[in-house]
Every structure is written in C-alpha cells, then in structure tokens.
PDB file of C-alpha atoms and ligand atoms in Angstrom:
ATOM      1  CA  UNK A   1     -30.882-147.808  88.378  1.00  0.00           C
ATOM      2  CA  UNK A   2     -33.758-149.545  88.817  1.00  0.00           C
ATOM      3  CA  UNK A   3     -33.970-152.934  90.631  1.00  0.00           C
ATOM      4  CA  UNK A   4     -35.019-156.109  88.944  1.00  0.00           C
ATOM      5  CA  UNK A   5     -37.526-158.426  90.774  1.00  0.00           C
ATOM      6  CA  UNK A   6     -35.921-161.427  90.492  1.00  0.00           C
ATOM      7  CA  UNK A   7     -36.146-162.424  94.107  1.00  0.00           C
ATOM      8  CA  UNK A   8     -32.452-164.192  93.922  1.00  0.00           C
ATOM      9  CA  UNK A   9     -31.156-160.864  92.482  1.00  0.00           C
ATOM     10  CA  UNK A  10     -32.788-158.113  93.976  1.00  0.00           C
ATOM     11  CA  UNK A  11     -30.259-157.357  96.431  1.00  0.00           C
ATOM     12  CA  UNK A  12     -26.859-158.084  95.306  1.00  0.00           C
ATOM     13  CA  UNK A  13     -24.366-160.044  97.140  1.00  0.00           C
ATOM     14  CA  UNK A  14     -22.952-157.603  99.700  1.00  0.00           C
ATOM     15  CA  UNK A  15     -26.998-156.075 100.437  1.00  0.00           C
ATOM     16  CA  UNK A  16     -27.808-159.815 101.492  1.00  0.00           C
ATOM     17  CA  UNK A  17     -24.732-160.223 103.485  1.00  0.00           C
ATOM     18  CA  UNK A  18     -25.696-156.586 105.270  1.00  0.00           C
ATOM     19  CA  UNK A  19     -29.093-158.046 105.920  1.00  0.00           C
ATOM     20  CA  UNK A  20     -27.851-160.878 107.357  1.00  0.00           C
ATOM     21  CA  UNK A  21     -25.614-158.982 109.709  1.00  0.00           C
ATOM     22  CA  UNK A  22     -28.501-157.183 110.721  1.00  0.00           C
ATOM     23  CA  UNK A  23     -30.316-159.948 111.645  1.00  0.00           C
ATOM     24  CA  UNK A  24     -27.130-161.386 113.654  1.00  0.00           C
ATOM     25  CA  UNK A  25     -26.726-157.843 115.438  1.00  0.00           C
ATOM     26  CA  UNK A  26     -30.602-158.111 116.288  1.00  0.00           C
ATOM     27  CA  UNK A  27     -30.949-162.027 117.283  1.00  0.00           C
ATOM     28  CA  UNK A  28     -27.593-161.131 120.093  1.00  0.00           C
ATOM     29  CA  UNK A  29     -29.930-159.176 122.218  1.00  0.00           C
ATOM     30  CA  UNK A  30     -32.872-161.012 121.922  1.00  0.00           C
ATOM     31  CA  UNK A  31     -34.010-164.794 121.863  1.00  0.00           C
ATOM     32  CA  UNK A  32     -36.726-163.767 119.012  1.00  0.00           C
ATOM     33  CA  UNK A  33     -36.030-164.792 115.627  1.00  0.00           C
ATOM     34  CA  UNK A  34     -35.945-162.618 112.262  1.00  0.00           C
ATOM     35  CA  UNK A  35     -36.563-163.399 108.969  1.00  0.00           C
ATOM     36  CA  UNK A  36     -36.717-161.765 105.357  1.00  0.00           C
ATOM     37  CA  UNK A  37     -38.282-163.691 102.677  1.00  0.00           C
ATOM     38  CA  UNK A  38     -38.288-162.174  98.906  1.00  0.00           C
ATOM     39  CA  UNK A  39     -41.333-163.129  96.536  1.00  0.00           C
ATOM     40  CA  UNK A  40     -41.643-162.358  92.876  1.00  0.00           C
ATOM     41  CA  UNK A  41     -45.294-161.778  92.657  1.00  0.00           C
ATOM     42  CA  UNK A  42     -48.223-162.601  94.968  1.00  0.00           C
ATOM     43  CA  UNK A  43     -50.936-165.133  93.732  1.00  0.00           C
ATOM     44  CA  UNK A  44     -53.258-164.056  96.808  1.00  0.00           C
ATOM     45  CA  UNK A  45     -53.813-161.537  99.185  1.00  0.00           C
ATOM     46  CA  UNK A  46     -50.261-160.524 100.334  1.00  0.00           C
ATOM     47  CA  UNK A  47     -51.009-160.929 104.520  1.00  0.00           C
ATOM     48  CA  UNK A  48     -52.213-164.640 103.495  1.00  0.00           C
ATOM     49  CA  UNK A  49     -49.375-165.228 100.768  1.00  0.00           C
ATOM     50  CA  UNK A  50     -47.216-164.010 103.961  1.00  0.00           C
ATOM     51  CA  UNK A  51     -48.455-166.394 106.454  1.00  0.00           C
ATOM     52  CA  UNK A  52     -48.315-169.862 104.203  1.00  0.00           C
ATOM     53  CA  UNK A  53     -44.752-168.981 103.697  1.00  0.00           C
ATOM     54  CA  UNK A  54     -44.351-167.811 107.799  1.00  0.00           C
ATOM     55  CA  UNK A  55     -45.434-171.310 107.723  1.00  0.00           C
ATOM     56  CA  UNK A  56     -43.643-173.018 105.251  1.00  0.00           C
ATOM     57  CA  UNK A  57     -39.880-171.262 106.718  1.00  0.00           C
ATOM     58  CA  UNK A  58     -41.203-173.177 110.158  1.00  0.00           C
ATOM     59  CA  UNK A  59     -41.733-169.987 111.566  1.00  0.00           C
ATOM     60  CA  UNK A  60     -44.609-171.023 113.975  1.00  0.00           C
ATOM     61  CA  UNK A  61     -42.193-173.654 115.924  1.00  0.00           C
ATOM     62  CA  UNK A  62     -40.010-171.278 117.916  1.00  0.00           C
ATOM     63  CA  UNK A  63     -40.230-172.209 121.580  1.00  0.00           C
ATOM     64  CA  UNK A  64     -41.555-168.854 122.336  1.00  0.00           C
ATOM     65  CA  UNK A  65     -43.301-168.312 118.881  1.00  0.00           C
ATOM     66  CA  UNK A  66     -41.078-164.600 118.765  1.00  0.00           C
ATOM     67  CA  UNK A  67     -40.493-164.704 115.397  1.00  0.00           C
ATOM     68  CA  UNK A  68     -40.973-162.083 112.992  1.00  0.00           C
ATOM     69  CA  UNK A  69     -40.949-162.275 109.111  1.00  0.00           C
ATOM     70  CA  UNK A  70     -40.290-159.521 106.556  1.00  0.00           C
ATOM     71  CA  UNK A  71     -42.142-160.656 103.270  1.00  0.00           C
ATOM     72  CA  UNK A  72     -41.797-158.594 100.138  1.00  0.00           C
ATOM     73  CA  UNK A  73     -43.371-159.000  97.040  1.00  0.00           C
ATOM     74  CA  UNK A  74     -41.391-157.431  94.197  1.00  0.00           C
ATOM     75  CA  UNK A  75     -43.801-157.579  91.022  1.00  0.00           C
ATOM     76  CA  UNK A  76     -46.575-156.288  93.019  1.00  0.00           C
ATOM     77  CA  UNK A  77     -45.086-153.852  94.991  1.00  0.00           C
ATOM     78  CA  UNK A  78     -46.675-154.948  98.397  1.00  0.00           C
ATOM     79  CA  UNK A  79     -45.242-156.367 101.919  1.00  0.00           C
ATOM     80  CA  UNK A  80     -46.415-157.669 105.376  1.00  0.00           C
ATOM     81  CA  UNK A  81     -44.498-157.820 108.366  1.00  0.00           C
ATOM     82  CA  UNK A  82     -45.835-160.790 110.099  1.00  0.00           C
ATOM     83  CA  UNK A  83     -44.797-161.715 114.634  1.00  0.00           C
ATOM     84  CA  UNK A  84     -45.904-164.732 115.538  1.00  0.00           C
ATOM     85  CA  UNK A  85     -48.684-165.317 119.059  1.00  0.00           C
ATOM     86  CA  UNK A  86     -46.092-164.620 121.069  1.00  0.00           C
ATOM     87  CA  UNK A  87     -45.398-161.168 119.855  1.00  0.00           C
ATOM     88  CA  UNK A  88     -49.076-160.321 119.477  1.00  0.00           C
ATOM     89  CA  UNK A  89     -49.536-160.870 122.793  1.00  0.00           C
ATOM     90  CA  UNK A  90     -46.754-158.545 123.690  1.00  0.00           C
ATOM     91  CA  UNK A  91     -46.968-155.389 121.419  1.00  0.00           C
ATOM     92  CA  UNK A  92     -49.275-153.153 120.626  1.00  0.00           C
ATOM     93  CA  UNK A  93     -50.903-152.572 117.434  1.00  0.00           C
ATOM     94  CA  UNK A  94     -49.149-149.395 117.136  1.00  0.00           C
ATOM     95  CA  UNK A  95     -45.580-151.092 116.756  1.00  0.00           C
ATOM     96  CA  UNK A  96     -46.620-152.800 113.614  1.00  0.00           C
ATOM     97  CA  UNK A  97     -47.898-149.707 112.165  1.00  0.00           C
ATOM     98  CA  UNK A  98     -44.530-148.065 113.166  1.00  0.00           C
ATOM     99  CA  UNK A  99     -42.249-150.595 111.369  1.00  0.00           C
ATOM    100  CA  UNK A 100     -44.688-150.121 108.669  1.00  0.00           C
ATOM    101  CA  UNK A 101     -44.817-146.503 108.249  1.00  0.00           C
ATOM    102  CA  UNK A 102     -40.571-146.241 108.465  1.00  0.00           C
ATOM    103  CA  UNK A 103     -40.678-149.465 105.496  1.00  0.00           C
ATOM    104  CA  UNK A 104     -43.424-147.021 103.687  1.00  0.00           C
ATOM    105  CA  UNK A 105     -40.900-144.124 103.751  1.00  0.00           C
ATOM    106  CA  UNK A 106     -37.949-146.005 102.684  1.00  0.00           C
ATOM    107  CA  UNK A 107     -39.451-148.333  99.910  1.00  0.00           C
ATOM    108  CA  UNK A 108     -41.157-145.189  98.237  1.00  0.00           C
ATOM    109  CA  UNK A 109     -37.240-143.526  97.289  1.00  0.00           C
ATOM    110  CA  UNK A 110     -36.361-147.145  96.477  1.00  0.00           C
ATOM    111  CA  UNK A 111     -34.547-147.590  99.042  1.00  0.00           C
ATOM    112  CA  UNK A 112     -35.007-151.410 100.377  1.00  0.00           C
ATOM    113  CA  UNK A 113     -32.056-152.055 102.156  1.00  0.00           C
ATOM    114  CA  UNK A 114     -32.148-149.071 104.632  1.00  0.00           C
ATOM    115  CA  UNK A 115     -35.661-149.875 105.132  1.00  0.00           C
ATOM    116  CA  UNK A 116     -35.627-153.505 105.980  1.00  0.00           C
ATOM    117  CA  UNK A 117     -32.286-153.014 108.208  1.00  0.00           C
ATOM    118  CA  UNK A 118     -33.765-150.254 110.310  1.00  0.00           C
ATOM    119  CA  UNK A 119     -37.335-152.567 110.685  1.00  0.00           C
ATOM    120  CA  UNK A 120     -35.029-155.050 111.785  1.00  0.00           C
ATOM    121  CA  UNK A 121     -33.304-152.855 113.969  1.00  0.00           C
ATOM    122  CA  UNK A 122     -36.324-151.652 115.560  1.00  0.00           C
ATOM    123  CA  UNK A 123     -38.107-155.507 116.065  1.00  0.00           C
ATOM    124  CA  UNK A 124     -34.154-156.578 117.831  1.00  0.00           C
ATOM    125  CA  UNK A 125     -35.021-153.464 119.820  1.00  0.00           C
ATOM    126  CA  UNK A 126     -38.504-154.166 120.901  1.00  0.00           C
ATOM    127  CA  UNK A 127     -38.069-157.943 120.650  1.00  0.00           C
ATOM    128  CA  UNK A 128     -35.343-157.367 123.298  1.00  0.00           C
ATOM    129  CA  UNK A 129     -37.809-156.197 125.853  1.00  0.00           C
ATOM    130  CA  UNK A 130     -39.625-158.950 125.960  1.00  0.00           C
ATOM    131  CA  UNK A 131     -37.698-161.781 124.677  1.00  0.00           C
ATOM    132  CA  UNK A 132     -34.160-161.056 126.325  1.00  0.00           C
ATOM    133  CA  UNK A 133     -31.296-162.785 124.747  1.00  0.00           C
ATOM    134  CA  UNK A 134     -30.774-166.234 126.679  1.00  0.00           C
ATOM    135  CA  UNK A 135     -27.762-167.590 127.883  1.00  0.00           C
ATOM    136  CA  UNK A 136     -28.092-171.117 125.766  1.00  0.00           C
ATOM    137  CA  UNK A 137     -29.984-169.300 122.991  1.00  0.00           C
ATOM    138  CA  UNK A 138     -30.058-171.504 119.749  1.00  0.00           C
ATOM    139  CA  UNK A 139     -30.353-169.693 116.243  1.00  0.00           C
ATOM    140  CA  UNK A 140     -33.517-171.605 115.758  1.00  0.00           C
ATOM    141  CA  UNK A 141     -34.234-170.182 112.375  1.00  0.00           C
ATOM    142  CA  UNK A 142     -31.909-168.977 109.354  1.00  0.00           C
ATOM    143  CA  UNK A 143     -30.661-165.800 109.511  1.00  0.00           C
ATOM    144  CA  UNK A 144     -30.277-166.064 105.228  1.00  0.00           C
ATOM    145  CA  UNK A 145     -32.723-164.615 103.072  1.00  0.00           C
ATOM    146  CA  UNK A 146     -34.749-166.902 101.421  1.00  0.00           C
ATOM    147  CA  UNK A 147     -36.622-166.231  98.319  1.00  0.00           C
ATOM    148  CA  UNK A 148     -39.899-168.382  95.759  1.00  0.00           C
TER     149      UNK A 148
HETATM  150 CA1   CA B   1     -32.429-167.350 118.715  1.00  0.00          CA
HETATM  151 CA1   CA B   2     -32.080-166.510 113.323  1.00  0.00          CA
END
C-alpha cells in the first residue's frame, strides 16, 4: 500500500519509535546529534527549505556543530541530508554522496524506513570517528521526529 504524505502519518507509530531507536543506538557512540524532520511539500528549493528548518530545530547550536538532519519532503518526492561546519570540516564530499546513493536505492522500492535507519546507521558510524561519544554527553537535540 501506498504511503500517505501526511508528515504526522507517514510512518506509523512503531516506524517512528524504530527511528528513534536508531537514533539512540547512533547518539551512544558518538557525541554528534541526529535528526529526521518530515515535510509535506517544499515551497523552495529543497537544500534551502532544509537548512531554515536545520535552523529552526536549533540545529546550528551544538557545542561541536555535529549535527546531522534527515529532511524529507513527501509531496515532492525530494530530500537533503544536511551536517552542520563541524562535519564539513571532517568528511569528505564522498560520504554525503554515499548516504545519498543507499537513501536513493531504498526510497525508489518505497522503502523509507530501511533507508533512513541504515543513513543513520552509517552517520553514528562515521560521526563516531570523529565525534567519540563523551563521558558527560548531553542529548542536546530530540531524538523524536518532528514534522511542518
Ligand atoms: Ca549528544
Ligand atoms: Ca539527540
């Protein structure tokens, strides 16, 4: 069956609660912070729709600016995956194509879940590198979806 885009409904329930989880198992190894964010539609450009609300979810005040957001757009069929400066200065272009490619794969046989837990699987991976989970680490942003 095909999946409405209502933002609050595309993933029922249990799917949000396995997102969050994946965020959880990600943000334990790693001080970086994850974040999915569902939109109905885009009014702009999806990268620049993706960074007001990277902005509005507070996204740019993590101490080490390591977070990451996962922004889909259901109407329009697009998404972004967005790091913050302290990523970019970290990774490689390539990694973003990566996560990009596997969500590419997934989303084309509908399959939304899978493809957002392994990209956020693969960002706790790489995020772990760099940002190693700290001691007194503080879950500085939301592990919940949120949705507009
Ligand atoms: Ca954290
Ligand atoms: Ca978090």
């Amino acid at each position: 069956m095909a999946r409405k885009s209502e933002p609050e409904t595309f993933f029922s329930e249990k799917e949000k609660q396995q997102l969050v989880q994946a965020i959880e198992r990600a943000e334990k190894n790693t001080s970086g912070e994850i974040r999915v964010h569902l939109a109905r539609a885009c009014k702009k450009e999806v990268l620049k729709e993706a960074q007001e609300i990277f902005e509005e979810l507070g996204m740019t005040k993590t101490a080490a600016r390591n977070g990451i957001l996962f922004f889909l757009s259901l109407d329009d069929h697009q998404f972004a995956i967005l790091g913050d400066q302290g990523i970019h200065e970290k990774v490689q272009e390539e990694f973003w194509n990566q996560i990009r490619d596997e969500l590419i794969v997934h989303f084309k046989r509908e399959q939304f879940l899978e493809g957002l837990i392994a990209g956020i699987e693969k960002c706790g991976e790489t995020l772990s590198n760099y940002f190693p989970y700290q001691k007194d680490d503080s879950d500085e942003l939301s592990n919940q979806i949120s949705e507009s």
